[in-house]
Short mmCIF file of C-alpha atoms and ligand atoms in Angstrom, two decimals:
data_model
loop_
_atom_site.label_atom_id
_atom_site.label_comp_id
_atom_site.label_asym_id
_atom_site.label_seq_id
_atom_site.Cartn_x
_atom_site.Cartn_y
_atom_site.Cartn_z
CA UNK E 1 48.30 -27.52 -61.99
CA UNK E 2 49.41 -27.23 -65.60
CA UNK E 3 51.73 -30.18 -65.87
CA UNK E 4 50.40 -33.55 -65.63
CA UNK E 5 51.48 -37.33 -66.39
CA UNK E 6 49.64 -39.94 -68.08
CA UNK E 7 50.70 -43.51 -67.72
CA UNK E 8 49.73 -45.79 -70.59
CA UNK E 9 49.48 -44.67 -74.22
CA UNK E 10 46.93 -47.23 -75.14
CA UNK E 11 43.25 -46.86 -75.96
CA UNK E 12 42.41 -44.62 -72.62
CA UNK E 13 45.97 -43.28 -72.01
CA UNK E 14 46.43 -41.46 -75.59
CA UNK E 15 42.83 -40.28 -75.22
CA UNK E 16 43.58 -38.96 -71.74
CA UNK E 17 46.78 -37.23 -72.76
CA UNK E 18 44.93 -35.72 -75.97
CA UNK E 19 42.27 -34.02 -73.85
CA UNK E 20 44.54 -32.61 -71.30
CA UNK E 21 46.84 -31.24 -74.20
CA UNK E 22 43.89 -29.72 -75.95
CA UNK E 23 42.87 -28.02 -72.73
CA UNK E 24 46.43 -26.35 -72.55
CA UNK E 25 48.00 -28.56 -69.95
CA UNK E 26 52.05 -29.98 -70.70
CA UNK E 27 51.48 -33.60 -70.55
CA UNK E 28 54.25 -36.12 -69.98
CA UNK E 29 53.07 -39.40 -71.72
CA UNK E 30 54.90 -42.58 -70.45
CA UNK E 31 54.69 -45.89 -71.77
CA UNK E 32 56.73 -49.03 -71.72
CA UNK E 33 58.35 -48.88 -75.29
CA UNK E 34 58.82 -46.29 -77.96
CA UNK E 35 56.47 -48.45 -80.22
CA UNK E 36 53.62 -48.05 -78.10
CA UNK E 37 54.32 -44.29 -77.34
CA UNK E 38 54.47 -43.86 -81.53
CA UNK E 39 51.27 -45.76 -81.54
CA UNK E 40 49.62 -43.72 -79.10
CA UNK E 41 51.01 -40.54 -80.85
CA UNK E 42 49.79 -41.49 -84.26
CA UNK E 43 46.10 -42.04 -82.83
CA UNK E 44 46.25 -38.72 -81.31
CA UNK E 45 47.26 -37.06 -84.35
CA UNK E 46 44.60 -39.02 -86.31
CA UNK E 47 41.74 -37.92 -84.11
CA UNK E 48 43.12 -34.28 -84.02
CA UNK E 49 42.74 -34.63 -88.00
CA UNK E 50 39.39 -35.67 -87.75
CA UNK E 51 38.52 -32.69 -85.52
CA UNK E 52 40.18 -30.40 -88.03
CA UNK E 53 38.24 -31.92 -90.66
CA UNK E 54 35.18 -31.53 -88.93
CA UNK E 55 36.10 -27.92 -88.33
CA UNK E 56 36.01 -28.22 -84.45
CA UNK E 57 39.40 -27.24 -84.12
CA UNK E 58 42.08 -25.38 -86.52
CA UNK E 59 45.35 -26.72 -87.80
CA UNK E 60 46.78 -24.58 -85.27
CA UNK E 61 45.18 -25.87 -82.33
CA UNK E 62 46.31 -29.50 -83.60
CA UNK E 63 49.89 -28.07 -83.81
CA UNK E 64 49.70 -26.46 -79.90
CA UNK E 65 47.94 -29.76 -78.83
CA UNK E 66 50.74 -31.81 -80.04
CA UNK E 67 53.39 -29.76 -78.76
CA UNK E 68 52.13 -30.03 -75.49
CA UNK E 69 53.06 -33.74 -75.18
CA UNK E 70 56.22 -35.18 -74.66
CA UNK E 71 56.66 -38.98 -74.44
CA UNK E 72 59.02 -41.07 -71.90
CA UNK E 73 59.79 -44.58 -71.50
CA UNK E 74 60.92 -44.14 -67.92
CA UNK E 75 58.23 -43.22 -65.19
CA UNK E 76 60.88 -42.07 -62.96
CA UNK E 77 61.86 -39.16 -65.55
CA UNK E 78 58.03 -38.70 -66.88
CA UNK E 79 56.70 -37.91 -63.47
CA UNK E 80 59.67 -35.12 -62.19
CA UNK E 81 57.69 -31.76 -61.73
CA UNK E 82 54.14 -32.95 -62.23
CA UNK E 83 51.03 -31.99 -59.72
CA UNK E 84 49.18 -35.16 -60.88
CA UNK E 85 49.94 -38.37 -62.62
CA UNK E 86 46.76 -40.20 -64.15
CA UNK E 87 47.54 -44.10 -64.37
CA UNK E 88 45.90 -45.68 -67.20
CA UNK E 89 47.94 -48.87 -67.84
CA UNK E 90 46.80 -52.27 -68.44
CA UNK E 91 43.76 -53.29 -66.08
CA UNK E 92 45.83 -56.12 -63.91
CA UNK E 93 45.68 -55.58 -60.25
CA UNK E 94 49.59 -56.40 -59.47
CA UNK E 95 50.67 -54.25 -62.24
CA UNK E 96 48.75 -51.13 -60.93
CA UNK E 97 50.03 -52.11 -57.41
CA UNK E 98 53.54 -52.26 -58.90
CA UNK E 99 53.29 -48.94 -60.58
CA UNK E 100 51.66 -47.32 -57.72
CA UNK E 101 54.42 -48.31 -55.30
CA UNK E 102 56.81 -47.04 -57.54
CA UNK E 103 54.88 -43.47 -58.07
CA UNK E 104 54.75 -43.14 -54.23
CA UNK E 105 58.68 -43.69 -54.47
CA UNK E 106 59.32 -41.07 -57.00
CA UNK E 107 56.83 -38.61 -57.26
CA UNK E 108 57.16 -35.23 -55.47
CA UNK E 109 55.06 -35.49 -52.04
CA UNK E 110 52.34 -33.03 -53.17
CA UNK E 111 51.46 -34.95 -56.35
CA UNK E 112 48.00 -36.11 -56.50
CA UNK E 113 47.98 -39.95 -57.76
CA UNK E 114 44.95 -40.82 -60.04
CA UNK E 115 43.99 -44.22 -61.61
CA UNK E 116 41.52 -44.80 -64.77
CA UNK E 117 40.79 -48.33 -63.73
CA UNK E 118 37.56 -49.50 -64.34
CA UNK E 119 36.88 -51.87 -61.48
CA UNK E 120 40.10 -52.22 -59.13
CA UNK E 121 39.80 -51.01 -55.54
CA UNK E 122 40.87 -47.29 -55.22
CA UNK E 123 41.52 -47.93 -51.46
CA UNK E 124 43.73 -50.98 -52.21
CA UNK E 125 45.86 -49.13 -54.79
CA UNK E 126 45.99 -46.45 -52.34
CA UNK E 127 47.36 -48.56 -49.57
CA UNK E 128 50.63 -49.31 -51.04
CA UNK E 129 51.40 -45.30 -51.40
CA UNK E 130 52.89 -43.08 -48.74
CA UNK E 131 49.75 -40.64 -49.32
CA UNK E 132 46.40 -42.88 -49.56
CA UNK E 133 44.69 -39.19 -48.86
CA UNK E 134 45.91 -38.30 -52.41
CA UNK E 135 45.01 -41.37 -54.27
CA UNK E 136 41.69 -41.15 -56.33
CA UNK E 137 39.79 -42.71 -59.10
CA UNK E 138 39.37 -40.75 -62.47
CA UNK E 139 37.63 -42.91 -64.53
CA UNK E 140 37.22 -41.47 -68.06
CA UNK E 141 35.03 -43.07 -70.74
CA UNK E 142 35.84 -44.10 -74.10
CA UNK E 143 36.54 -42.24 -76.56
CA UNK E 144 37.88 -39.79 -74.08
CA UNK E 145 37.71 -36.69 -76.25
CA UNK E 146 34.24 -37.12 -76.79
CA UNK E 147 32.60 -38.56 -73.94
CA UNK E 148 31.42 -36.09 -71.30
CA UNK E 149 31.49 -38.11 -67.94
CA UNK E 150 34.35 -38.29 -65.49
CA UNK E 151 33.45 -40.65 -63.00
CA UNK E 152 35.47 -39.33 -59.92
CA UNK E 153 36.13 -42.17 -57.28
CA UNK E 154 36.80 -41.40 -53.72
CA UNK E 155 38.84 -44.17 -52.00
CA UNK E 156 38.58 -44.79 -48.23
CA UNK E 157 41.12 -41.94 -47.17
CA UNK E 158 40.75 -39.61 -50.11
CA UNK E 159 40.41 -36.21 -48.70
CA UNK E 160 37.91 -33.44 -49.56
CA UNK E 161 40.37 -31.12 -50.67
CA UNK E 162 41.95 -33.79 -53.24
CA UNK E 163 38.45 -34.87 -54.45
CA UNK E 164 37.53 -30.89 -55.05
CA UNK E 165 40.63 -30.32 -56.68
CA UNK E 166 39.74 -33.39 -59.13
CA UNK E 167 36.58 -32.28 -59.57
CA UNK E 168 37.14 -29.02 -60.50
CA UNK E 169 40.15 -29.85 -62.79
CA UNK E 170 37.72 -32.21 -64.55
CA UNK E 171 35.85 -29.19 -65.38
CA UNK E 172 38.38 -27.41 -66.93
CA UNK E 173 38.67 -30.33 -69.31
CA UNK E 174 35.20 -29.92 -70.33
CA UNK E 175 34.17 -32.87 -68.50
CA UNK E 176 31.24 -33.23 -66.25
CA UNK E 177 32.62 -35.15 -63.22
CA UNK E 178 30.59 -37.12 -60.81
CA UNK E 179 31.84 -37.74 -57.21
CA UNK E 180 31.15 -41.46 -56.45
CA UNK E 181 32.43 -43.87 -53.37
CA UNK E 182 34.94 -46.86 -53.88
CA UNK E 183 32.82 -50.14 -54.22
CA UNK E 184 33.02 -52.78 -56.56
CA UNK E 185 31.97 -51.45 -60.23
CA UNK E 186 31.86 -47.97 -58.93
CA UNK E 187 28.61 -46.51 -60.31
CA UNK E 188 28.86 -46.95 -64.12
CA UNK E 189 30.12 -50.47 -64.45
CA UNK E 190 27.84 -51.66 -61.30
CA UNK E 191 24.78 -50.85 -63.50
CA UNK E 192 25.87 -51.19 -67.06
CA UNK E 193 27.49 -54.70 -66.56
CA UNK E 194 24.87 -56.46 -65.17
CA UNK E 195 22.61 -55.14 -68.16
CA UNK E 196 25.14 -56.39 -70.64
CA UNK E 197 25.51 -59.67 -68.56
CA UNK E 198 21.62 -60.25 -68.86
CA UNK E 199 21.41 -59.41 -72.43
CA UNK E 200 24.29 -62.13 -73.07
CA UNK E 201 22.08 -64.28 -70.99
CA UNK E 202 18.93 -63.72 -73.00
CA UNK E 203 20.92 -64.81 -76.23
CA UNK E 204 22.47 -67.98 -74.50
CA UNK E 205 18.73 -68.88 -73.41
CA UNK E 206 17.55 -68.53 -76.85
CA UNK E 207 15.03 -65.67 -76.23
CA UNK E 208 16.13 -63.49 -79.12
CA UNK E 209 19.23 -63.21 -81.48
CA UNK E 210 21.88 -60.71 -81.49
CA UNK E 211 20.31 -57.88 -83.65
CA UNK E 212 17.02 -58.45 -81.95
CA UNK E 213 18.06 -58.02 -78.72
CA UNK E 214 20.33 -54.82 -79.64
CA UNK E 215 17.14 -53.25 -81.85
CA UNK E 216 14.82 -53.87 -78.67
CA UNK E 217 17.29 -51.70 -76.44
CA UNK E 218 18.14 -49.05 -79.06
CA UNK E 219 14.50 -48.63 -80.38
CA UNK E 220 12.52 -49.38 -77.28
CA UNK E 221 14.88 -47.66 -74.39
CA UNK E 222 16.56 -45.19 -76.82
CA UNK E 223 20.00 -46.52 -76.14
CA UNK E 224 22.19 -45.04 -78.83
CA UNK E 225 24.02 -48.50 -79.00
CA UNK E 226 22.83 -52.06 -78.22
CA UNK E 227 24.22 -53.71 -75.17
CA UNK E 228 25.68 -56.53 -77.25
CA UNK E 229 27.55 -54.06 -79.45
CA UNK E 230 28.80 -51.96 -76.70
CA UNK E 231 30.31 -55.09 -75.17
CA UNK E 232 31.95 -55.72 -78.38
CA UNK E 233 33.42 -51.98 -78.02
CA UNK E 234 34.36 -52.22 -74.39
CA UNK E 235 36.12 -55.71 -75.00
CA UNK E 236 34.58 -59.05 -73.81
CA UNK E 237 37.63 -59.56 -71.74
CA UNK E 238 37.26 -56.59 -70.14
CA UNK E 239 33.33 -56.83 -69.63
CA UNK E 240 34.35 -60.72 -67.98
CA UNK E 241 37.14 -59.23 -65.65
CA UNK E 242 34.87 -56.14 -64.03
CA UNK E 243 31.83 -58.82 -63.56
CA UNK E 244 34.59 -61.17 -61.79
CA UNK E 245 35.32 -58.11 -59.66
CA UNK E 246 31.84 -57.59 -58.74
CA UNK E 247 31.06 -61.17 -58.36
CA UNK E 248 33.96 -61.44 -55.70
CA UNK E 249 33.43 -58.14 -54.37
CA UNK E 250 29.81 -58.71 -53.25
CA UNK E 251 29.84 -62.63 -53.07
CA UNK E 252 26.42 -62.38 -55.02
CA UNK E 253 25.43 -64.53 -57.81
CA UNK E 254 23.43 -61.83 -59.55
CA UNK E 255 26.94 -60.61 -60.70
CA UNK E 256 28.06 -64.36 -61.80
CA UNK E 257 29.21 -63.84 -65.60
CA UNK E 258 27.23 -65.47 -68.18
CA UNK E 259 28.72 -68.84 -69.58
CA UNK E 260 28.43 -67.75 -73.09
CA UNK E 261 30.57 -64.86 -72.13
CA UNK E 262 33.34 -67.19 -70.33
CA UNK E 263 33.37 -69.04 -73.42
CA UNK E 264 33.46 -66.42 -75.98
CA UNK E 265 36.73 -65.10 -74.01
CA UNK E 266 38.43 -68.16 -73.92
CA UNK E 267 37.86 -68.57 -77.69
CA UNK E 268 39.56 -65.74 -78.08
CA UNK E 269 36.30 -63.63 -79.36
CA UNK E 270 36.87 -60.32 -77.56
CA UNK E 271 34.71 -57.81 -79.99
CA UNK E 272 36.43 -55.10 -82.05
CA UNK E 273 39.94 -55.53 -80.88
CA UNK E 274 40.09 -59.21 -81.68
CA UNK E 275 37.90 -58.80 -85.13
CA UNK E 276 35.06 -60.55 -83.76
CA UNK E 277 32.65 -60.85 -80.70
CA UNK E 278 28.75 -60.57 -81.07
CA UNK E 279 29.02 -59.13 -84.78
CA UNK E 280 31.63 -59.56 -86.99
CA UNK E 281 34.68 -56.79 -87.37
CA UNK E 282 36.78 -58.51 -89.98
CA UNK E 283 38.16 -55.96 -92.74
CA UNK E 284 35.17 -56.62 -95.14
CA UNK E 285 32.40 -56.20 -92.40
CA UNK E 286 34.15 -53.34 -90.15
CA UNK E 287 32.43 -50.50 -91.63
CA UNK E 288 28.96 -52.13 -91.47
CA UNK E 289 29.33 -53.06 -87.82
CA UNK E 290 31.24 -50.12 -86.43
CA UNK E 291 28.99 -47.16 -85.19
CA UNK E 292 29.50 -44.04 -86.93
CA UNK E 293 29.91 -42.23 -83.71
CA UNK E 294 33.03 -44.02 -82.93
CA UNK E 295 34.67 -43.81 -86.47
N1 LIG T 301 38.97 -49.41 -73.12
C1 LIG T 301 38.08 -49.20 -72.45
O1 LIG T 301 36.89 -48.83 -72.91
C2 LIG T 301 38.05 -48.24 -70.74
C3 LIG T 301 37.38 -47.52 -70.45
C4 LIG T 301 37.19 -47.17 -69.20
C5 LIG T 301 38.48 -47.44 -68.45
N2 LIG T 301 39.40 -48.21 -68.86
C6 LIG T 301 40.93 -48.46 -68.19
O2 LIG T 301 41.89 -47.63 -68.63
C7 LIG T 301 42.87 -48.39 -68.35
C8 LIG T 301 43.47 -48.85 -69.71
O3 LIG T 301 42.75 -49.62 -70.53
P1 LIG T 301 43.20 -49.43 -72.17
O4 LIG T 301 41.79 -50.01 -72.98
O5 LIG T 301 43.64 -48.08 -72.30
O6 LIG T 301 44.27 -50.22 -72.14
P2 LIG T 301 45.23 -50.67 -73.44
O7 LIG T 301 45.54 -52.02 -73.49
O8 LIG T 301 44.67 -50.28 -74.85
O9 LIG T 301 46.55 -49.83 -72.89
C9 LIG T 301 47.24 -50.29 -71.84
C10 LIG T 301 48.81 -49.36 -72.19
O10 LIG T 301 49.45 -49.68 -70.92
C11 LIG T 301 50.78 -49.97 -71.21
N3 LIG T 301 51.51 -50.36 -70.16
C12 LIG T 301 51.58 -51.47 -69.48
N4 LIG T 301 52.41 -51.57 -68.36
C13 LIG T 301 52.58 -50.29 -68.31
C14 LIG T 301 53.90 -49.62 -67.33
N5 LIG T 301 54.45 -50.49 -66.27
N6 LIG T 301 54.19 -48.50 -67.61
C15 LIG T 301 53.80 -47.64 -68.43
N7 LIG T 301 52.66 -48.25 -69.61
C16 LIG T 301 52.30 -49.38 -69.17
C17 LIG T 301 50.62 -50.81 -72.23
O11 LIG T 301 51.82 -50.92 -73.12
C18 LIG T 301 49.48 -50.18 -73.32
O12 LIG T 301 50.11 -49.34 -74.07
C19 LIG T 301 42.43 -49.92 -67.75
O13 LIG T 301 42.70 -49.83 -66.18
C20 LIG T 301 41.09 -49.99 -68.01
O14 LIG T 301 40.33 -50.93 -67.10
C21 LIG T 301 39.39 -48.99 -69.88
#
């Protein structure tokens, strides 16, 4: 399997395409417009330049990686002849069901269909396809070319064979795959999101300020980044939506999103992507507040 398609050229999609292409795969990168594809390709080129500057790869590696990626604005054209599709489109259940229904119609029958969803049920997505045994979660972390983990999520019907293929393939990308089952939040977000929510609750209750909470967790627990800053990087809207999936999925009040998080999302304070969250990311403060590891 050396030819894959990636759906969505946003934050995660361009990172996934970059990672496959740098590992020697031919990648068809698909998005809805030429403008989104151009943004995605520009980001990949910029990230490769940074790797060249740090002498992690050569100019020739960069050129080869870029040459491995072809862009498409039509799914049907982009998924012909590929052994694997990794979907990384916007986190919206109706959109994902529509995409997988289409993939099921237009992909060769052996093609494995993977999704990078943070929270939507793999089993629910698989159920709209004609191959639920070949649908699997491939949950990469942001930024994809740097983060080692690939959380591999088995849907109810995913076979051992498909799971093993994806586990092995993840290793060829230089990732460390971890196999988990399909329940709300999987493992990563089931543990991370309650911690982030509790940090927001701690702020909301006036126990301590933003810097104090993050400093306690960084210096006291050896976390590389405080939970409130991490929430800003993930996007507060994304955190809210994952908590809602867990709250509804388990019917358990312990996952109820903090009212402060709900209010911030309603007010459009979404973190780094909107210029403000728990920290200020306006142009003048961005360098100060954006962690060096992501810059
Ligand atoms: N951002 C993160 O930190 C993170 C981490 C892990 C997983 N995820 C998951 O990855 C997925 C993508 O998230 P993102 O942060 O990259 O979002 P994003 O908004 O940055 O990018 C989404 C892209 O999908 C494209 N798109 C929308 N509909 C499409 C369609 N029908 N066909 C093709 N492309 C389409 C959009 O144009 C956009 O370019 C989501 O499922 C999200 O939950 C995100």
